[in-house]
Coordinates of C-alpha atoms in Angstrom, one line a residue:
X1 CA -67.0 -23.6 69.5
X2 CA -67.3 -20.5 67.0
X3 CA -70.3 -21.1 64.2
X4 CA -69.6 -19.7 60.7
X5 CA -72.4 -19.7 58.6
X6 CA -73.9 -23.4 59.4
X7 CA -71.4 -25.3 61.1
X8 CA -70.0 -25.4 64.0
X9 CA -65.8 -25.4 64.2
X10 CA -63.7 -25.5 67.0
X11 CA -60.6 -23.2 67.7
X12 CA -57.9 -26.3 66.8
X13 CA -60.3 -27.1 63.4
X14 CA -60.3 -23.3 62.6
X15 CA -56.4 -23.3 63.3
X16 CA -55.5 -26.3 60.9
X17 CA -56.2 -23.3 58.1
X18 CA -55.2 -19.9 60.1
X19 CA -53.5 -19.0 57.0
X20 CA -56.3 -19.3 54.0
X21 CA -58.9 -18.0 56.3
X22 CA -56.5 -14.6 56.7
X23 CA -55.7 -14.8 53.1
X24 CA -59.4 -14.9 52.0
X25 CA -60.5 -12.3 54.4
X26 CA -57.8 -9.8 54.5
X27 CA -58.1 -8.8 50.8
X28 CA -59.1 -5.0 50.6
X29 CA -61.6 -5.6 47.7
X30 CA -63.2 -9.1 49.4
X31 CA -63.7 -7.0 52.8
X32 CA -65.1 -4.0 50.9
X33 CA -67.5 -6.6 49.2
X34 CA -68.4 -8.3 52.2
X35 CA -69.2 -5.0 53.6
X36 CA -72.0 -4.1 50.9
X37 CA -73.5 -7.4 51.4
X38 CA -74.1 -7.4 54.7
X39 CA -75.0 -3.2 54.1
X40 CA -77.7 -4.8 51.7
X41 CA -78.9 -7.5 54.3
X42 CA -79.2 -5.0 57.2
X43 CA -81.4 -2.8 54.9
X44 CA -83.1 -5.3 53.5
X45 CA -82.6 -4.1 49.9
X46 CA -83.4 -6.3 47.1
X47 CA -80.9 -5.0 44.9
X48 CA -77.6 -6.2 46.5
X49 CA -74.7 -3.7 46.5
X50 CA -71.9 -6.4 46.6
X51 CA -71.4 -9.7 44.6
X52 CA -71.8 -13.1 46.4
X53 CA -68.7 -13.9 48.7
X54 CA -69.5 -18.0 48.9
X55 CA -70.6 -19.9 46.0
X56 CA -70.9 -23.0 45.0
X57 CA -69.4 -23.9 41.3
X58 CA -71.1 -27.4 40.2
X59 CA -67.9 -28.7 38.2
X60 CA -69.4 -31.6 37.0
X61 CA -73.3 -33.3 37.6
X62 CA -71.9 -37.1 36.2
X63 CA -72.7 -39.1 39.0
X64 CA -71.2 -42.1 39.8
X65 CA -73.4 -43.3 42.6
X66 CA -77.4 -43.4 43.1
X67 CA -77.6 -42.8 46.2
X68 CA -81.8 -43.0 47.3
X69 CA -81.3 -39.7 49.8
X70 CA -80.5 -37.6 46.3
X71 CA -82.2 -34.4 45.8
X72 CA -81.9 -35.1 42.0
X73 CA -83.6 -38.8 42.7
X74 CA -86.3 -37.4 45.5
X75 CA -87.4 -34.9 42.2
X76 CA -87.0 -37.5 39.4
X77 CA -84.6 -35.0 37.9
X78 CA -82.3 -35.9 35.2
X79 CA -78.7 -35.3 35.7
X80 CA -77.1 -32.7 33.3
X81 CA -74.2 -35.1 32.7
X82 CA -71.7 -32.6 32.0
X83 CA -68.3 -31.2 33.4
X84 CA -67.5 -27.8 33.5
X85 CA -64.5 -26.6 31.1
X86 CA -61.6 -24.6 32.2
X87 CA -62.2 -22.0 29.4
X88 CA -65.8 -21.6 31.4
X89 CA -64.3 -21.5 34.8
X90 CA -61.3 -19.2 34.1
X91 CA -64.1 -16.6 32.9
X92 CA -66.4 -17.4 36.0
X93 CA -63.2 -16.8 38.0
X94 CA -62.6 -13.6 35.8
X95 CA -65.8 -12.4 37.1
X96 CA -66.3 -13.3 41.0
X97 CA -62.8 -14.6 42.1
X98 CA -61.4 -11.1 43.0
X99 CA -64.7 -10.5 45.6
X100 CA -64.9 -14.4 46.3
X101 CA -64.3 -15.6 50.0
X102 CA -65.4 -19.3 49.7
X103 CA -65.7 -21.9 47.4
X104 CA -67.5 -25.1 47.4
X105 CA -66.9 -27.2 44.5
X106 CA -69.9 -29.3 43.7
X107 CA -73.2 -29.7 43.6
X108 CA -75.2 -33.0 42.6
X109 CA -72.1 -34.4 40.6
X110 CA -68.9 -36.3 41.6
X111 CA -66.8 -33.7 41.2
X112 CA -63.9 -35.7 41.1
X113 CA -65.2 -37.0 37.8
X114 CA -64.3 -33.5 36.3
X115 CA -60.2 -34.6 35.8
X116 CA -59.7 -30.6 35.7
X117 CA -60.6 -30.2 39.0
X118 CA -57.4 -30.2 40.6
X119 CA -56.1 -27.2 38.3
X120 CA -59.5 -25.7 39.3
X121 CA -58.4 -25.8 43.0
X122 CA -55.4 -24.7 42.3
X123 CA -56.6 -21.5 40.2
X124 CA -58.9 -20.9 43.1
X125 CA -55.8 -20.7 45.1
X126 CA -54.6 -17.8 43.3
X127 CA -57.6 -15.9 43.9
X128 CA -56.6 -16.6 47.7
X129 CA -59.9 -18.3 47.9
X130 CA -61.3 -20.7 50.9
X131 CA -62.1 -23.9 49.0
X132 CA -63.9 -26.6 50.0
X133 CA -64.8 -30.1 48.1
X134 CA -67.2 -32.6 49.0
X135 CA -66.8 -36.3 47.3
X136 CA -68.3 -39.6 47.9
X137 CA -64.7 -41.1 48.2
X138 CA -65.2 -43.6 45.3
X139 CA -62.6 -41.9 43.2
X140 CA -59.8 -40.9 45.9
X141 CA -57.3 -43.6 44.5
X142 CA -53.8 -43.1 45.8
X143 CA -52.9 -40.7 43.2
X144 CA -56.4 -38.5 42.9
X145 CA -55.7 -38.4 47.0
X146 CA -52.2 -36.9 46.1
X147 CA -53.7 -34.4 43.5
X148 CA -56.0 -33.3 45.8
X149 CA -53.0 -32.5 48.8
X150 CA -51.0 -31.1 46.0
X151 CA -53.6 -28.4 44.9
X152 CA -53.7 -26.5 48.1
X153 CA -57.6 -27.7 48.8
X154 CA -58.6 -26.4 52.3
X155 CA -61.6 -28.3 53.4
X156 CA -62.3 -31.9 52.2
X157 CA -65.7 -33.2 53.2
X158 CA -66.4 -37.2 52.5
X159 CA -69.7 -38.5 52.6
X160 CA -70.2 -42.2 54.3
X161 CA -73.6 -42.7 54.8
X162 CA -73.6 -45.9 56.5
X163 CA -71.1 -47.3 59.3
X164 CA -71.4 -50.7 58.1
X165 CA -71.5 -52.2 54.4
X166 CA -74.6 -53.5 54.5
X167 CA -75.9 -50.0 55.6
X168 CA -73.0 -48.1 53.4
X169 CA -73.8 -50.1 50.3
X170 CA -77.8 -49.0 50.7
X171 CA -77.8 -45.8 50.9
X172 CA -74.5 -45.1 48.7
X173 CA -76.3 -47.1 45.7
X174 CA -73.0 -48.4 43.5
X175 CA -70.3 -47.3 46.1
X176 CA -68.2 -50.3 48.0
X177 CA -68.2 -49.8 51.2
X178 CA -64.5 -51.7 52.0
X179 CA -63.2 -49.2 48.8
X180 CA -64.0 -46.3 50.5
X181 CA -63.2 -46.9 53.8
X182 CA -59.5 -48.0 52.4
X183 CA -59.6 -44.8 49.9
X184 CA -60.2 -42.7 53.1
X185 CA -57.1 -44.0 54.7
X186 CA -55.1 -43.9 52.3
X187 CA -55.7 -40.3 52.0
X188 CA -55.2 -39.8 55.4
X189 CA -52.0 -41.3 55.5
X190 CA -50.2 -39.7 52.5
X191 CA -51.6 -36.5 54.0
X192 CA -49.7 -37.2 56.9
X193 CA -46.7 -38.6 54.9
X194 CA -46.8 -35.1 52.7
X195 CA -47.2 -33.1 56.5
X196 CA -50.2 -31.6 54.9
X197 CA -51.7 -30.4 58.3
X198 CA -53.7 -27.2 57.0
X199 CA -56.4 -29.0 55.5
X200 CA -59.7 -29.7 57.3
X201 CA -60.4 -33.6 56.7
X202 CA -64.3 -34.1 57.6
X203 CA -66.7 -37.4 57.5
X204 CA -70.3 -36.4 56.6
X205 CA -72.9 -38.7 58.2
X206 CA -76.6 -38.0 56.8
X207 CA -78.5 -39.5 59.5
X208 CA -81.4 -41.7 58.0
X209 CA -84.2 -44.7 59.3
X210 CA -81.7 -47.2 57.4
X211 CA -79.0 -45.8 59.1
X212 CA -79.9 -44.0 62.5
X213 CA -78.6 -46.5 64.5
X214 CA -75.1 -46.3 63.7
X215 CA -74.3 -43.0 64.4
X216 CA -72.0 -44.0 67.8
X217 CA -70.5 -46.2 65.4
X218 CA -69.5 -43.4 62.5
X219 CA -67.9 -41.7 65.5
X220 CA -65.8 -44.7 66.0
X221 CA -64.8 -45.0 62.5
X222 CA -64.4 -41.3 62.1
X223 CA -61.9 -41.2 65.0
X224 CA -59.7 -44.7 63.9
X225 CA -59.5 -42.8 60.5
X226 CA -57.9 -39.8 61.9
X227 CA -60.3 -37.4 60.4
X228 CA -60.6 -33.9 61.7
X229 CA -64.4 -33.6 61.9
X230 CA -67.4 -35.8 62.3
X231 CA -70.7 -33.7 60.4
X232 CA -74.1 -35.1 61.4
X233 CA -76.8 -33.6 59.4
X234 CA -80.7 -34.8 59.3
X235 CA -81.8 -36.2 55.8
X236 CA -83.0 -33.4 54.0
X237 CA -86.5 -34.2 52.3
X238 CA -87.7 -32.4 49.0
X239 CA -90.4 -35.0 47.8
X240 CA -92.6 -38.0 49.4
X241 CA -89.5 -40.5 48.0
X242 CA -87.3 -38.8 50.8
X243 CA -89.9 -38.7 53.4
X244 CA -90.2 -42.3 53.9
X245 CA -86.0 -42.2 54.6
X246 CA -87.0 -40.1 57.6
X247 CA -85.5 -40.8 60.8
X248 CA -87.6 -42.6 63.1
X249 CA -85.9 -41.0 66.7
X250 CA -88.1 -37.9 67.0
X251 CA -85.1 -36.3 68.5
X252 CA -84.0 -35.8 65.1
X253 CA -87.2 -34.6 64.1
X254 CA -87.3 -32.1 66.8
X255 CA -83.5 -30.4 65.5
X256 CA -84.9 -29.8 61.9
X257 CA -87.7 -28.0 63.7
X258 CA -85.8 -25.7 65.7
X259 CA -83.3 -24.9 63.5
X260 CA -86.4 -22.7 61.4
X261 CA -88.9 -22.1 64.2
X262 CA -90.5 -19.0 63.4
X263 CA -87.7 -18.1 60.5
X264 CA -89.1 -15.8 57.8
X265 CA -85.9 -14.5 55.9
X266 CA -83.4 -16.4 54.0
X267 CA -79.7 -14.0 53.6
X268 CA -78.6 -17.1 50.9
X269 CA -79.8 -14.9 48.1
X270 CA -77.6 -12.1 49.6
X271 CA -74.7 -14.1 50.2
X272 CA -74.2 -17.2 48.0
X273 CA -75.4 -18.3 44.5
X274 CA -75.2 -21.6 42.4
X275 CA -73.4 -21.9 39.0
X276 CA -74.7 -25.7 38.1
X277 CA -72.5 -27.4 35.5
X278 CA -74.5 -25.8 32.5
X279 CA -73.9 -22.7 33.5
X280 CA -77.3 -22.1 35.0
X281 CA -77.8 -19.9 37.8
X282 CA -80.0 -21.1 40.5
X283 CA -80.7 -19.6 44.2
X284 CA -79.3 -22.2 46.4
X285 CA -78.5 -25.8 46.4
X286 CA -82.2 -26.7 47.1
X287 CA -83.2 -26.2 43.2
X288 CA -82.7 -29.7 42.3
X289 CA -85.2 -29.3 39.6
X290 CA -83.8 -26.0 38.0
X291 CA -87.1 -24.5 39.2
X292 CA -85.9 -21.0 39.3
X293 CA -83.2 -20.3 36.7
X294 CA -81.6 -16.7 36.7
X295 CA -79.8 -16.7 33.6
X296 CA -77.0 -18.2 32.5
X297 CA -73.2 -17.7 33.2
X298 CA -71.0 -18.8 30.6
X299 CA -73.1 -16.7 28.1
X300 CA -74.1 -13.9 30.5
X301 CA -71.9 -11.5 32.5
X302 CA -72.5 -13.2 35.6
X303 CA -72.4 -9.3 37.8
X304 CA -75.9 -8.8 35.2
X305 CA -77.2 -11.8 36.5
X306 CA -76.6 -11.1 40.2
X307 CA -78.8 -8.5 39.8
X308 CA -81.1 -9.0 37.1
X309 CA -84.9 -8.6 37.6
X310 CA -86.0 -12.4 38.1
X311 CA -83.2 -12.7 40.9
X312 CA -84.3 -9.1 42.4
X313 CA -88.2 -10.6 42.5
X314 CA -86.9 -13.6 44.1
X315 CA -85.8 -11.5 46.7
X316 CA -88.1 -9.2 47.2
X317 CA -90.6 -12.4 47.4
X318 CA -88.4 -13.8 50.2
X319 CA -88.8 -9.9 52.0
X320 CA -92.7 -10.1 51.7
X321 CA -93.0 -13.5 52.8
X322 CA -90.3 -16.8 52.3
X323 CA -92.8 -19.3 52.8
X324 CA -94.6 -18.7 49.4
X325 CA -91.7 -19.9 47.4
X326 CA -91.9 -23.5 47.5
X327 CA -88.1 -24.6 47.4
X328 CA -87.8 -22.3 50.7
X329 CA -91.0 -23.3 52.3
X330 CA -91.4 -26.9 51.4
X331 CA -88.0 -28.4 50.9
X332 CA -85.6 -25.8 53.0
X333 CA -83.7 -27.2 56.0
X334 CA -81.6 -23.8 55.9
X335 CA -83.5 -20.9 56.4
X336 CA -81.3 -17.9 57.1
X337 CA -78.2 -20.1 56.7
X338 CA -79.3 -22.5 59.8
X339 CA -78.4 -26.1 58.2
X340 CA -79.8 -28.8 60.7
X341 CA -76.1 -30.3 61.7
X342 CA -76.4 -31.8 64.9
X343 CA -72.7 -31.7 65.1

């Protein structure tokens, strides 16, 4: 098993996509950036010499679900309802594609909802970009499933929350659970058809008291589906709404607790930024609420941002002591990039 950044992949996963992972890397300009960043990390400077290699572009926050477990719902926070425009994205691209290594495309939205998105992937792909894209499989009709395999997407990552549709139907508030399921093989049998074997295909399972006891039974699924990887994560909890979804198994507990043991630094903030849908730019996927805005990208020059003085102070904050920012001490299940996946 070989862990980059928070997961864990083995050598056949990592394989399936030899040739983007060498494509992403082996740029002169990517590896020079890379090189800054981690210079920056080592020496602990909170200017950063290099621009963010991973990010996370939130191409649309419509949501067609309501799923209880929501970061958005545990806050009470509105959702922007709003997709990102390819004039916005070609200038982001502009900006951070030449230095970008990976990209995850979404945030609290369906980003399948954006219809752009597949032209999105695709531009990524010129960039020689990793990209990733995580969906609640409502939308993955035949032909969206298609789109997506035509558009040279890397990593797919489908959330089903629930093994059964009682449980499904719960905690994926509007979703079907028979839908899905079908969706999901449907994709994985056109990708087959298509001999589209250098994608990762990946179930996420976010392990819950409504649904803790069907986690033998996601691997079963997982498996009869074809999938490449089975992700179990703990339910993250950002309010006292999430903390009554808690697992009740205090194994579970006792992973979250490792996982940022004694952790006082965060390299996020060195490494990866969020551009939300409005173009705001936020530290991390943990600032549901928008609680620490940096600026804004689509009427900022995003390198200004990067290093503006309210993101340098949230660094140098994070240097003096992570655990008086709230969205790092209260809410964060990945301090210095350890995400609580069990597997």
């Amino acid at each position: 098993m070989i862990r980059i950044g928070n997961q864990k992949y083995t050598f056949k996963e990592l394989w399936k996509v030899k040739k983007s992972m060498i494509l992403a890397v082996s740029s002169p300009k990517k590896f020079i950036n890379f090189l800054k960043i981690k210079y920056s990390e080592i020496k602990k400077t909170p200017k950063v010499y290099g621009l963010p290699y991973s990010i996370f572009i939130e191409t649309s926050s419509y949501c067609n679900l309501r799923c209880p477990m929501c970061l958005k719902l545990q806050k009470n926070s509105k959702f922007d309802n709003r997709n990102i425009g390819l004039d916005e994205y070609n200038k982001l691209m502009k900006q951070i594609g030449p230095t970008m290594i990976t990209l995850r495309l979404w945030n609290y939205g369906e980003p399948l909802i954006n219809k752009d998105i597949f032209k999105m992937i695709k531009i990524a792909k010129k960039y020689k970009i990793f990209t990733v894209l995580s969906t609640n499989g409502v939308l993955m009709d035949k032909e969206t499933s298609k789109k997506l395999l035509d558009s040279g997407l890397d990593f797919l990552v489908i959330s089903f929350d629930g093994a059964s549709k009682e449980t499904y139907e719960k905690n994926r508030k509007n979703g079907t659970f028979e839908v899905v399921l079908k969706n999901v093989q449907d994709f994985m049998d056109l990708k087959n058809q298509m001999k589209r074997n250098n994608i990762i295909v990946s179930i996420q399972f976010i392990i819950m008291n409504t649904n803790e006891d069907e986690v033998d039974k996601i691997k079963e699924i997982t498996n009869k589906l074809g999938a490449d990887k089975l992700m179990l994560r703990v339910l993250n909890v950002v309010s006292e709404k999430g903390s009554e979804l808690l697992p009740k198994n205090k194994k579970y507990e006792n992973i979250e607790k490792e996982q940022i043991k004694n952790v006082n630094f965060c390299s996020n903030v060195w490494e990866e930024t969020v551009i939300n849908s409005t173009g705001a730019v936020t530290p991390c996927c943990m600032d549901a609420a928008l609680e620490f805005p940096f600026g804004n990208a689509f009427s900022e020059d995003f390198r200004a941002i990067w290093n503006n003085t309210k993101y340098i102070e949230f660094r140098k904050k994070i240097l003096e002591n992570i655990n008086q920012i709230k969205i790092c001490n209260a809410y964060c299940y990945k301090k210095d990039n350890k995400l609580n996946f069990i597997k």
